[in-house]
Amino acid sequence: MKTDYLIVGSGLSALVFGALMAKSGKKVQILEAHEYPGGFGHTFTLAKKYKFNAQLHYVWDCGEGYTVNRVLKHLGLDKEVTFERYSPDGFDHMRMPGYSLDIPSEPEKLIQRLSTLFPEHTNNIQRFISEVQKISQGLKILSPPIISTELFKHFGVALRTLMYLNSTLQDVFDKFKLPQAAQTLLALQWVDFLLPPNQLSFYAWVILFTGYQKGAFYPTKHFEHVINSLVKVITENNGEVLLNHEVTNFIVTEKTVNGVIATDKITHQSHEFTGDTIICNIDPKKAAQMIGMKKFSRTVRNKLDYDYSPSNYMAYCVVKDIDLRDYGFGKWNTFHIENHDLNQTFAQMYEKNDFSHPSFAITTPTLLTSEERDCPEDCQIIEFLTVANYNYFNNLQQRDKKAYRQKKDEIFESIIDIVEKYYIPNFRKHLVFKVTGSPTTNERFCWCPNGNSYGSNLTPKNMGIGRLNHQTSLNHFYFCNASSGYPGFAPTFWTGANLYQKLSGDMILAKG
Ligand SMILES: Cc1cc2nc3c(=O)[nH]c(=O)nc-3n(C[C@H](O)[C@H](O)[C@H](O)COP(=O)(O)OP(=O)(O)OC[C@H]3O[C@@H](n4cnc5c(N)ncnc54)[C@H](O)[C@@H]3O)c2cc1C
């Protein structure tokens, strides 16, 4: 039977698109270079007993009627793939010396908490939070497909939203004259973008911040179960997910993409794969370079001219004979910074590779669900995440492997010094396993150019009207990836489902 949709890459948007198409009766074939499916969302097992998700921590839009839930319902998975909610009273715990703020779901409660910390700025805080809620509404109205009756009804909000098209989060902090410490507390989830306020698109921040306010979630049976369930829908509906198959080239005649050439990484044999339509889940710029930029229209070439998001550093750890709940951890993330200036701290780490005063995120997946364990009974998993510069780590790794390992260790020790000082005094004593990942680890296991974390950089330039979408200008060829939609778990669900809607005419996503 011929393949209707040949998909290159098994990242989340590809799996969602593939599962929806397979369920609708189309023949789907996915080629994935890695030994695990899921891209950034893949799960790996180390020491035969510890399971870590490569990058995902918490997700939004999973509640009843929201994007993820709608897709899962359509696939008949909504009873099987369920989610646990983070604490609505404080899903993100922001910590810096002298200040502590738990971000609650309720905007009014957030205003109260900030006003207690900064009493002489209550008015500006109120105006800022209220503006964020309005812009969140405006972004929904302006997101495709635009419904004209909605647009006319909320014309004022839509217009107000458009005024921020080129704004960074810092521009808006300045406009509302928020005190420096309040800015840092509000933007301390910066690792969710790997950009500081003076570079981050205000739109990107509003979407994520308000998305998590409406509900921050973790999958009941961990992320691995979500990925496996999507793969199962594909395979049970006559489709295939071929792992260890690296696509090395596209088969193109004139302006039409007919298939790909892929190498089986086990047998080292190369084969041709064809399909009626080719879906590209790998980085769009990298794919376009493989095909030849000249084949694409000028408009698409301009859209492909994006810079990559910075890369990251991860430490995956296992602690034994300690309950992290006794040390202030629970159904929330913790974000830490040493000084009050986030822009400066980011530059210090990212541009100077100086991690002596790092800012980082702490997540504790074992505490988020009790249904299935990702490690033995007497252990808990704790992970640390911060930014890291690809060029710096790549040079180190090429030049001097020992120096590369030392730098990874230096960052780890610097983070753990802070953890022992403020959170878990005897952390090192309980640490039984750790593995660290750098930008080159990302590139190696997630196949992302320059180890980029979120695809195209989340700056106003890339988040504006010139943003790439599924259209490639070539025949029978579509992009379906974070950079041609939006990065994140829920946004890549949206990206895959949106392309499915466009190609099938089956409208499954609600507006808003
Ligand atoms: C550090 C970090 C933390 C994150 N945390 C969160 C979070 O907490 N919540 C959240 O919502 N989002 C988070 N994200 C973002 C989210 O993980 C991604 O946006 C999303 O998973 C991207 O999906 P995608 O569909 O674009 O595909 P990708 O994940 O980019 O997958 C692309 C796939 O293509 C494959 N591939 C590439 N080249 C080839 C080739 N030549 N041949 C065959 N296959 C190939 C790759 O191996 C990969 O499987 C995080 C990302 C990072 C880096």
Tab-separated table of N, CA and C in Angstrom, residues 342-413:
chain	number	residue	atom	x	y	z
A	342	LEU	N	18.239	40.135	35.846
A	342	LEU	CA	18.174	38.923	35.031
A	342	LEU	C	18.887	39.106	33.690
A	343	ASN	N	18.768	40.299	33.101
A	343	ASN	CA	19.447	40.536	31.812
A	343	ASN	C	20.952	40.357	31.972
A	344	GLN	N	21.457	40.891	33.062
A	344	GLN	CA	22.901	40.818	33.309
A	344	GLN	C	23.335	39.382	33.630
A	345	THR	N	22.538	38.699	34.455
A	345	THR	CA	22.863	37.305	34.808
A	345	THR	C	22.896	36.433	33.554
A	346	PHE	N	21.919	36.652	32.667
A	346	PHE	CA	21.853	35.862	31.419
A	346	PHE	C	23.110	36.108	30.581
A	347	ALA	N	23.477	37.377	30.417
A	347	ALA	CA	24.650	37.721	29.603
A	347	ALA	C	25.915	37.101	30.198
A	348	GLN	N	25.996	37.135	31.509
A	348	GLN	CA	27.160	36.559	32.202
A	348	GLN	C	27.305	35.070	31.855
A	349	MET	N	26.176	34.358	31.880
A	349	MET	CA	26.218	32.911	31.619
A	349	MET	C	26.366	32.634	30.123
A	350	TYR	N	25.566	33.308	29.315
A	350	TYR	CA	25.470	32.953	27.898
A	350	TYR	C	26.610	33.530	27.067
A	351	GLU	N	27.005	34.770	27.395
A	351	GLU	CA	28.050	35.393	26.578
A	351	GLU	C	29.438	35.219	27.188
A	352	LYS	N	29.510	35.233	28.533
A	352	LYS	CA	30.847	35.121	29.152
A	352	LYS	C	31.123	33.707	29.677
A	353	ASN	N	30.138	32.842	29.600
A	353	ASN	CA	30.288	31.454	30.088
A	353	ASN	C	30.721	31.413	31.549
A	354	ASP	N	30.247	32.404	32.288
A	354	ASP	CA	30.594	32.524	33.702
A	354	ASP	C	29.372	32.099	34.534
A	355	PHE	N	29.493	30.983	35.198
A	355	PHE	CA	28.368	30.426	35.967
A	355	PHE	C	28.606	30.546	37.472
A	356	SER	N	29.421	31.537	37.868
A	356	SER	CA	29.704	31.666	39.297
A	356	SER	C	28.463	32.143	40.072
A	357	HIS	N	27.537	32.856	39.389
A	357	HIS	CA	26.282	33.283	40.031
A	357	HIS	C	25.124	32.917	39.110
A	358	PRO	N	24.830	31.633	38.996
A	358	PRO	CA	23.863	31.213	37.979
A	358	PRO	C	22.405	31.449	38.362
A	359	SER	N	21.565	31.510	37.340
A	359	SER	CA	20.115	31.426	37.530
A	359	SER	C	19.701	30.119	36.874
A	360	PHE	N	18.772	29.387	37.496
A	360	PHE	CA	18.421	28.067	36.957
A	360	PHE	C	17.052	27.630	37.455
A	361	ALA	N	16.518	26.582	36.794
A	361	ALA	CA	15.228	26.001	37.194
A	361	ALA	C	15.477	24.671	37.895
A	362	ILE	N	14.626	24.353	38.871
A	362	ILE	CA	14.679	23.041	39.537
A	362	ILE	C	13.323	22.370	39.332
A	363	THR	N	13.336	21.138	38.815
A	363	THR	CA	12.075	20.407	38.681
A	363	THR	C	12.202	19.031	39.340
A	364	THR	N	11.076	18.547	39.814
A	364	THR	CA	11.074	17.294	40.578
A	364	THR	C	9.956	16.377	40.056
A	365	PRO	N	10.176	15.724	38.887
A	365	PRO	CA	9.100	14.940	38.263
A	365	PRO	C	8.492	13.878	39.171
A	366	THR	N	9.289	13.272	40.044
A	366	THR	CA	8.770	12.198	40.913
A	366	THR	C	7.667	12.718	41.834
A	367	LEU	N	7.665	14.026	42.136
A	367	LEU	CA	6.664	14.561	43.065
A	367	LEU	C	5.376	14.988	42.360
A	368	LEU	N	5.355	14.899	41.032
A	368	LEU	CA	4.224	15.457	40.291
A	368	LEU	C	3.129	14.444	40.012
A	369	THR	N	3.470	13.168	40.099
A	369	THR	CA	2.461	12.136	39.897
A	369	THR	C	2.835	10.935	40.752
A	370	SER	N	1.813	10.229	41.252
A	370	SER	CA	2.136	9.075	42.081
A	370	SER	C	1.775	7.784	41.363
A	371	GLU	N	1.174	7.900	40.183
A	371	GLU	CA	0.662	6.697	39.534
A	371	GLU	C	1.759	5.736	39.064
A	372	GLU	N	2.792	6.267	38.429
A	372	GLU	CA	3.867	5.386	37.961
A	372	GLU	C	5.205	5.988	38.334
A	373	ARG	N	6.112	5.170	38.792
A	373	ARG	CA	7.403	5.723	39.228
A	373	ARG	C	8.415	5.727	38.089
A	374	ASP	N	9.260	6.771	38.097
A	374	ASP	CA	10.307	6.852	37.085
A	374	ASP	C	11.672	6.479	37.677
A	375	CYS	N	11.646	5.968	38.932
A	375	CYS	CA	12.877	5.501	39.587
A	375	CYS	C	12.460	4.604	40.758
A	376	PRO	N	13.410	3.879	41.400
A	376	PRO	CA	13.036	2.987	42.509
A	376	PRO	C	12.394	3.729	43.686
A	377	GLU	N	11.658	2.964	44.522
A	377	GLU	CA	10.878	3.490	45.658
A	377	GLU	C	11.650	4.465	46.555
A	378	ASP	N	12.919	4.100	46.871
A	378	ASP	CA	13.665	4.910	47.843
A	378	ASP	C	14.394	6.097	47.203
A	379	CYS	N	14.097	6.356	45.925
A	379	CYS	CA	14.793	7.449	45.214
A	379	CYS	C	13.808	8.491	44.705
A	380	GLN	N	14.315	9.675	44.418
A	380	GLN	CA	13.526	10.704	43.742
A	380	GLN	C	14.396	11.357	42.675
A	381	ILE	N	13.723	11.847	41.641
A	381	ILE	CA	14.473	12.501	40.558
A	381	ILE	C	14.380	14.008	40.720
A	382	ILE	N	15.487	14.692	40.492
A	382	ILE	CA	15.510	16.155	40.547
A	382	ILE	C	16.391	16.631	39.389
A	383	GLU	N	15.915	17.649	38.676
A	383	GLU	CA	16.640	18.114	37.487
A	383	GLU	C	16.892	19.619	37.559
A	384	PHE	N	18.012	20.029	36.993
A	384	PHE	CA	18.402	21.447	36.980
A	384	PHE	C	18.613	21.871	35.533
A	385	LEU	N	18.166	23.062	35.219
A	385	LEU	CA	18.217	23.536	33.829
A	385	LEU	C	18.647	24.987	33.771
A	386	THR	N	19.583	25.287	32.865
A	386	THR	CA	19.960	26.682	32.630
A	386	THR	C	20.410	26.836	31.175
A	387	VAL	N	20.829	28.056	30.810
A	387	VAL	CA	21.243	28.315	29.434
A	387	VAL	C	22.704	27.895	29.241
A	388	ALA	N	23.120	27.632	27.995
A	388	ALA	CA	24.536	27.372	27.698
A	388	ALA	C	24.781	27.731	26.237
A	389	ASN	N	26.007	28.154	25.980
A	389	ASN	CA	26.358	28.651	24.654
A	389	ASN	C	26.898	27.518	23.767
A	390	TYR	N	26.233	27.312	22.630
A	390	TYR	CA	26.606	26.200	21.742
A	390	TYR	C	28.041	26.331	21.236
A	391	ASN	N	28.403	27.517	20.727
A	391	ASN	CA	29.737	27.667	20.126
A	391	ASN	C	30.829	27.365	21.139
A	392	TYR	N	30.620	27.868	22.354
A	392	TYR	CA	31.610	27.661	23.404
A	392	TYR	C	31.779	26.160	23.702
A	393	PHE	N	30.681	25.457	23.900
A	393	PHE	CA	30.758	24.027	24.243
A	393	PHE	C	31.235	23.190	23.055
A	394	ASN	N	30.809	23.575	21.874
A	394	ASN	CA	31.224	22.831	20.687
A	394	ASN	C	32.744	22.949	20.502
A	395	ASN	N	33.259	24.167	20.664
A	395	ASN	CA	34.713	24.364	20.549
A	395	ASN	C	35.458	23.544	21.593
A	396	LEU	N	34.949	23.617	22.834
A	396	LEU	CA	35.595	22.861	23.914
A	396	LEU	C	35.630	21.370	23.585
A	397	GLN	N	34.504	20.876	23.117
A	397	GLN	CA	34.417	19.433	22.868
A	397	GLN	C	35.336	18.999	21.732
A	398	GLN	N	35.423	19.846	20.706
A	398	GLN	CA	36.304	19.514	19.571
A	398	GLN	C	37.777	19.574	19.995
A	399	ARG	N	38.089	20.610	20.806
A	399	ARG	CA	39.481	20.933	21.109
A	399	ARG	C	40.052	20.102	22.252
A	400	ASP	N	39.229	19.955	23.318
A	400	ASP	CA	39.779	19.402	24.553
A	400	ASP	C	38.655	18.739	25.370
A	401	LYS	N	38.537	17.442	25.201
A	401	LYS	CA	37.420	16.700	25.828
A	401	LYS	C	37.423	16.846	27.351
A	402	LYS	N	38.636	16.895	27.910
A	402	LYS	CA	38.751	16.991	29.366
A	402	LYS	C	38.205	18.352	29.838
A	403	ALA	N	38.585	19.409	29.111
A	403	ALA	CA	38.117	20.754	29.469
A	403	ALA	C	36.588	20.834	29.328
A	404	TYR	N	36.071	20.148	28.322
A	404	TYR	CA	34.612	20.104	28.105
A	404	TYR	C	33.917	19.489	29.328
A	405	ARG	N	34.459	18.357	29.773
A	405	ARG	CA	33.857	17.674	30.935
A	405	ARG	C	34.000	18.527	32.195
A	406	GLN	N	35.170	19.182	32.301
A	406	GLN	CA	35.405	20.030	33.484
A	406	GLN	C	34.403	21.179	33.546
A	407	LYS	N	34.103	21.767	32.367
A	407	LYS	CA	33.164	22.898	32.348
A	407	LYS	C	31.769	22.422	32.772
A	408	LYS	N	31.390	21.247	32.277
A	408	LYS	CA	30.075	20.711	32.674
A	408	LYS	C	30.045	20.492	34.193
A	409	ASP	N	31.135	19.965	34.731
A	409	ASP	CA	31.205	19.720	36.183
A	409	ASP	C	31.203	21.030	36.963
A	410	GLU	N	31.909	22.023	36.423
A	410	GLU	CA	31.992	23.323	37.110
A	410	GLU	C	30.584	23.933	37.250
A	411	ILE	N	29.793	23.861	36.179
A	411	ILE	CA	28.428	24.405	36.235
A	411	ILE	C	27.616	23.630	37.273
A	412	PHE	N	27.775	22.316	37.231
A	412	PHE	CA	27.024	21.476	38.176
A	412	PHE	C	27.368	21.851	39.622
A	413	GLU	N	28.660	21.963	39.919
A	413	GLU	CA	29.072	22.258	41.302
A	413	GLU	C	28.561	23.629	41.732
